PDB file of C-alpha atoms in Angstrom:
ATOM      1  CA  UNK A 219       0.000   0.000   0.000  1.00  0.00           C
ATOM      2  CA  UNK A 220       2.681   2.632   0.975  1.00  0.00           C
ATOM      3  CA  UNK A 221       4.792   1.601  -2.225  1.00  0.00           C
ATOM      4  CA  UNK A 222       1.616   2.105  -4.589  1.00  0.00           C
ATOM      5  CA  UNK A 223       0.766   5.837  -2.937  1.00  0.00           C
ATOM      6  CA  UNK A 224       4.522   6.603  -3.305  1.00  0.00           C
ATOM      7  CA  UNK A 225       4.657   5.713  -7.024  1.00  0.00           C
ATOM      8  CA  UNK A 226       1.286   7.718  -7.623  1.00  0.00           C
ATOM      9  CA  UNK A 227       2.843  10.935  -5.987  1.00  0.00           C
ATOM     10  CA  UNK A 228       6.096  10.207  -8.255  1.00  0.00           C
ATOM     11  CA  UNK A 229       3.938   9.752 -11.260  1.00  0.00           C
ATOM     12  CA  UNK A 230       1.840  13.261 -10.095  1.00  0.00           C
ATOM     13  CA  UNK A 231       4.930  15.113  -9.674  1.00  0.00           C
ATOM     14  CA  UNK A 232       7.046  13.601 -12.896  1.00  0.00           C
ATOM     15  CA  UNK A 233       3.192  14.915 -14.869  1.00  0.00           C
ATOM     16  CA  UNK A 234       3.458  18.753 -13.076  1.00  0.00           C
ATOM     17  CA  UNK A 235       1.102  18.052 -10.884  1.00  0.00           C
ATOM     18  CA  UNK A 236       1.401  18.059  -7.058  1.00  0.00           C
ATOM     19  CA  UNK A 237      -1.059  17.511  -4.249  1.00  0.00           C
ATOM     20  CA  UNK A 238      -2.340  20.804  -2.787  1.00  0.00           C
ATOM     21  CA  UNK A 239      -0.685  21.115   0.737  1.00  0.00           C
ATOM     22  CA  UNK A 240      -2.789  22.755   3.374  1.00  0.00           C
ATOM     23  CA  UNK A 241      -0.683  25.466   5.335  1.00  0.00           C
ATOM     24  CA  UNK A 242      -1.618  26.267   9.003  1.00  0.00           C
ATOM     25  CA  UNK A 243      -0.989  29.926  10.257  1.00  0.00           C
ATOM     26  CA  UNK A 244      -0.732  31.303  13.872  1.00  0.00           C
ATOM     27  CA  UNK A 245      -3.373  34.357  15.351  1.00  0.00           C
ATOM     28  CA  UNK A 246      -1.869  35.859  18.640  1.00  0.00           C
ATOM     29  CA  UNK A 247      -4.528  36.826  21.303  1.00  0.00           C
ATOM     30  CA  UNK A 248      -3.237  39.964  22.193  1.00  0.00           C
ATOM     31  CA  UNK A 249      -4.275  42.557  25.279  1.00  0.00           C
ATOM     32  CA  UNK A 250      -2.411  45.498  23.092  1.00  0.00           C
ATOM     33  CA  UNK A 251      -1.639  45.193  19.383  1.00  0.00           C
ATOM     34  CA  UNK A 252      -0.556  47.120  16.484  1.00  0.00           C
ATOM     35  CA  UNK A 253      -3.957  48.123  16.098  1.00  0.00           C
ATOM     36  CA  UNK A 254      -4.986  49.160  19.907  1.00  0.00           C
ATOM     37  CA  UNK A 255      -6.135  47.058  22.595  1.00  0.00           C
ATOM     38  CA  UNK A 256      -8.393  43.688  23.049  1.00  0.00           C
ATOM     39  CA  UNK A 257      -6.922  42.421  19.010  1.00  0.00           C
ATOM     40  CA  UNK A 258      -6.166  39.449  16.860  1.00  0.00           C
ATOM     41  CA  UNK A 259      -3.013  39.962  15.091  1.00  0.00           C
ATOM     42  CA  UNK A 260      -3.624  39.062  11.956  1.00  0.00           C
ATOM     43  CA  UNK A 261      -6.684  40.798  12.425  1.00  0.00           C
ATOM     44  CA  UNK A 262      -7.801  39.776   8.601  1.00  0.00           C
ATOM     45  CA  UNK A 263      -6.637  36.580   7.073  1.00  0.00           C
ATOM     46  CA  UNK A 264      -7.100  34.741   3.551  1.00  0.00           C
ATOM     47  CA  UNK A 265      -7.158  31.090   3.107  1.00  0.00           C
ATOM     48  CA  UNK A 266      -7.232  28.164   1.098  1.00  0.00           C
ATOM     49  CA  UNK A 267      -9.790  25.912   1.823  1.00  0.00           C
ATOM     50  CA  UNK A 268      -8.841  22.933   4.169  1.00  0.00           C
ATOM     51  CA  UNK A 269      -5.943  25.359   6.023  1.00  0.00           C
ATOM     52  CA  UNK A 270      -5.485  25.813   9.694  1.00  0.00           C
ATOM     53  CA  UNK A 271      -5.798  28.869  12.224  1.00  0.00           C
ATOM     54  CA  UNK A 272      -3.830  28.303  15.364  1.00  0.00           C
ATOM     55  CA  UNK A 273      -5.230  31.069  17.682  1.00  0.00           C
ATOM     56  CA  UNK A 274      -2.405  31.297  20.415  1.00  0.00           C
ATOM     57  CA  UNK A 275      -3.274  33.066  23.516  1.00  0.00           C
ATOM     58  CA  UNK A 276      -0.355  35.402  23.586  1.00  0.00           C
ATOM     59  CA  UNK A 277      -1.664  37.158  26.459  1.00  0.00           C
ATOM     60  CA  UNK A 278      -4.297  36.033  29.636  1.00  0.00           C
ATOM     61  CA  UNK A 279      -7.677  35.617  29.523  1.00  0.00           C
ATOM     62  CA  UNK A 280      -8.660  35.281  25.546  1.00  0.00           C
ATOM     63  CA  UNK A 281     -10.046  33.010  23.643  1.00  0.00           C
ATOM     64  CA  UNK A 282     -11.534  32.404  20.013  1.00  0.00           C
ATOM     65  CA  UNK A 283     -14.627  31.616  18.940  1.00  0.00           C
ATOM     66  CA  UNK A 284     -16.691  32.161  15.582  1.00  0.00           C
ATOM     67  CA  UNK A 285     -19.744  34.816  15.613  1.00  0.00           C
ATOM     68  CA  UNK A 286     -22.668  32.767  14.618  1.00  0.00           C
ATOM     69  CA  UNK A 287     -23.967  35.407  12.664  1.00  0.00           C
ATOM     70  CA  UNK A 288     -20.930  35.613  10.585  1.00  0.00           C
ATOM     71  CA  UNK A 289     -20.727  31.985   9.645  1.00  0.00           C
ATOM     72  CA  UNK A 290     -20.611  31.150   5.883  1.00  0.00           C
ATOM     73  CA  UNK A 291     -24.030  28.528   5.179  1.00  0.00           C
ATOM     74  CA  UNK A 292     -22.652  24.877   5.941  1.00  0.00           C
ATOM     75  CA  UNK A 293     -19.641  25.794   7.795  1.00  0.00           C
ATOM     76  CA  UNK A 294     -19.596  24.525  11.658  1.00  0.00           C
ATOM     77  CA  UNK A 295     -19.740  27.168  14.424  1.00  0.00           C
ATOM     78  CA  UNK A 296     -16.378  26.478  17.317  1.00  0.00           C
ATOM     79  CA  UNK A 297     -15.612  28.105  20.829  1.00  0.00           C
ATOM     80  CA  UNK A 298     -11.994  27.616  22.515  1.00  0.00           C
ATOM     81  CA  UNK A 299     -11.655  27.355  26.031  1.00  0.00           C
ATOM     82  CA  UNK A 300      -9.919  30.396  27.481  1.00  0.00           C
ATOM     83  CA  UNK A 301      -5.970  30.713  28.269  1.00  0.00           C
ATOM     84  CA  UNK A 302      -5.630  27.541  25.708  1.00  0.00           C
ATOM     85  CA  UNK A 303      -4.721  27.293  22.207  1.00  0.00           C
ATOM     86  CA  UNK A 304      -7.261  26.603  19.452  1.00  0.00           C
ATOM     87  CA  UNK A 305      -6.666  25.164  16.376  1.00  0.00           C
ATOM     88  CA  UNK A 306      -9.611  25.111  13.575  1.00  0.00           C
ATOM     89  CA  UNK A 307      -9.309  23.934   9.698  1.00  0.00           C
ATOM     90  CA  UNK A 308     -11.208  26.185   7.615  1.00  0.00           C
ATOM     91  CA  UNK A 309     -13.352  23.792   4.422  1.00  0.00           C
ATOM     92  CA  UNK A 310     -16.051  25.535   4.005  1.00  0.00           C
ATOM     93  CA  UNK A 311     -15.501  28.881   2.132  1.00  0.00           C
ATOM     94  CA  UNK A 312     -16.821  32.410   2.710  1.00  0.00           C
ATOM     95  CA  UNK A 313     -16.496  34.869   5.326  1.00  0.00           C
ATOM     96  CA  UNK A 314     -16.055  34.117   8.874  1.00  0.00           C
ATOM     97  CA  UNK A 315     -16.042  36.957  11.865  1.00  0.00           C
ATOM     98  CA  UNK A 316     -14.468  35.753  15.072  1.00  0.00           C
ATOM     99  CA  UNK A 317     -14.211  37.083  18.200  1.00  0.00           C
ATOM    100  CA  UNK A 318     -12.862  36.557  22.017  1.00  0.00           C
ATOM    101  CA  UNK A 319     -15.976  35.931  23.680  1.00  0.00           C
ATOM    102  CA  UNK A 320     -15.368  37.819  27.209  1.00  0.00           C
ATOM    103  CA  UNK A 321     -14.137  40.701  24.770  1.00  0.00           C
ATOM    104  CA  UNK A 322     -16.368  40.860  21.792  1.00  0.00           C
ATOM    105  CA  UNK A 323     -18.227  44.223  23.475  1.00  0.00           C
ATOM    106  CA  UNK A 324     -14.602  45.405  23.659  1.00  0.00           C
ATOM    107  CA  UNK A 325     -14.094  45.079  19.678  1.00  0.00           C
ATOM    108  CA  UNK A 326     -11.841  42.311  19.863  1.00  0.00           C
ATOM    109  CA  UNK A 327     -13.001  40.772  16.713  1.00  0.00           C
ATOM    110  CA  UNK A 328     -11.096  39.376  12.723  1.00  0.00           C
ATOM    111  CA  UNK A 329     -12.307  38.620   9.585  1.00  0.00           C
ATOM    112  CA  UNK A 330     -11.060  34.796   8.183  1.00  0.00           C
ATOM    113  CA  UNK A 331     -11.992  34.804   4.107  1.00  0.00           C
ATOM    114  CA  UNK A 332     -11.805  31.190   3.076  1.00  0.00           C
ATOM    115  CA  UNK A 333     -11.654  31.192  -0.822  1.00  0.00           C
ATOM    116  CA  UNK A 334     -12.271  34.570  -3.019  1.00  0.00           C
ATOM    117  CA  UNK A 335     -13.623  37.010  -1.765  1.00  0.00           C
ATOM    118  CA  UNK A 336     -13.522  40.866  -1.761  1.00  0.00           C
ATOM    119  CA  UNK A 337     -14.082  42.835   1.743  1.00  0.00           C
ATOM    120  CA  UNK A 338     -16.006  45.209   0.251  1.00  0.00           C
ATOM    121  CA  UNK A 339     -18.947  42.218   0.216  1.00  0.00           C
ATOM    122  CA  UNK A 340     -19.044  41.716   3.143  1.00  0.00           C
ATOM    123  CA  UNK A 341     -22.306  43.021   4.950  1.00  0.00           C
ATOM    124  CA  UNK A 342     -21.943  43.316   9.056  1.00  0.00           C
ATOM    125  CA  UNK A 343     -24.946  41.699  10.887  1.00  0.00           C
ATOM    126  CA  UNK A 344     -26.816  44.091  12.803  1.00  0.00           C
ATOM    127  CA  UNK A 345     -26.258  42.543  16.339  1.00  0.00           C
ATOM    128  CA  UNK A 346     -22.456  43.608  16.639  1.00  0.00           C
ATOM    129  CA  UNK A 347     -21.550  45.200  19.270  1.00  0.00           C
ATOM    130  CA  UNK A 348     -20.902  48.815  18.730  1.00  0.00           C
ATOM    131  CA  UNK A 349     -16.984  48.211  19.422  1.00  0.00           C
ATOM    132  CA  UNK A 350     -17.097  45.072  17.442  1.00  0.00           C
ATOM    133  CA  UNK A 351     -18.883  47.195  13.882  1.00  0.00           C
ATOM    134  CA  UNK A 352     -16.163  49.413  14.320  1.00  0.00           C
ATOM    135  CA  UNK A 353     -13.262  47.103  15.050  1.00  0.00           C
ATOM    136  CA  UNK A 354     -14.629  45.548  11.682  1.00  0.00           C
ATOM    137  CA  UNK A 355     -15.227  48.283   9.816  1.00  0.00           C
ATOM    138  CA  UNK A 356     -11.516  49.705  10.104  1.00  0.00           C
ATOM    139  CA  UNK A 357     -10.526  45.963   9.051  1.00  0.00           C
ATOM    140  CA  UNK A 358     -12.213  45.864   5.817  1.00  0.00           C
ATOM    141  CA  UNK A 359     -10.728  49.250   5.436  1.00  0.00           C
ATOM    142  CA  UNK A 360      -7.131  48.397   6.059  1.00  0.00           C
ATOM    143  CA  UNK A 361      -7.763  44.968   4.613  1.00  0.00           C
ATOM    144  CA  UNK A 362      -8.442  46.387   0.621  1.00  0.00           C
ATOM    145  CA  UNK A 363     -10.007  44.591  -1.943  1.00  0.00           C
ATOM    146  CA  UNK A 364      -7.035  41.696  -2.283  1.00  0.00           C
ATOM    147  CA  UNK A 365      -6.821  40.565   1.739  1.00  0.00           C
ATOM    148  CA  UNK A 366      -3.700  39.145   3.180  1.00  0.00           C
ATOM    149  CA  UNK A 367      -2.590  35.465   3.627  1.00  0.00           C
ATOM    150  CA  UNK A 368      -0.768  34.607   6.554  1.00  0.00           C
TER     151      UNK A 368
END
């Protein structure tokens, strides 16, 4: 068995093609960022479908967990514990808003694209927060229309 799935990746690779490779990328949970206090850093993030977010709590008391309302249609909602590290593969793709839960009122929310995907389609839910629309509104306006990966 491990013979035959070694001579199919030869035979990909000697044709040009090779198996996509799904990346993972690290979020710090920060108390004071770049960008002010209670952030993600990245705070916006682009992926391929199938990668990996690895939301390191940097700092005490954080957590990450994705804003219902912000969930792409088939993708499945998560919550990490506080003070631990959380790691979630991204498959289904769209736009995903997540948050630290004992700081969403605080703003302390990102913006994970999984596929295309412009910021300027993105429409903000109406139950934000009022820190939370802001925080996101200043990402999609630092973000631009091509995003950032990693």
């Amino acid at each position: 068995m491990m013979l035959r799935r070694s001579a199919l990746i030869a035979c990909l690779c000697l044709l040009g093609v090779v198996p996509a490779q799904a990346e993972t990328f690290d979020v710090k949970m920060l108390t004071r960022g770049v960008h002010g206090a209670m952030v993600f850093e990245p705070e916006d993030i682009t992926l391929a479908p199938g990668d990996t977010l690895r939301f390191l709590p940097s700092d005490r008391s954080h957590n990450a967990a994705s804003i219902p309302s912000m969930l792409p249609a088939g993708a499945v909602a998560f919550k990490g514990k506080i003070d631990q590290e959380t790691s979630v593969t991204f498959d289904v793709p769209g736009v995903y808003g997540i948050k630290c839960s004992p700081h969403f009122a605080m703003g302390m929310v990102m913006l994970v694209r999984v596929g295309a995907g412009s910021p300027a389609e993105i429409t903000l839910p109406a139950d934000l927060p009022e820190r939370a629309r802001t925080r996101f509104e200043q990402i999609i306006e630092r973000s631009g229309a091509a995003g950032s990966k990693g």
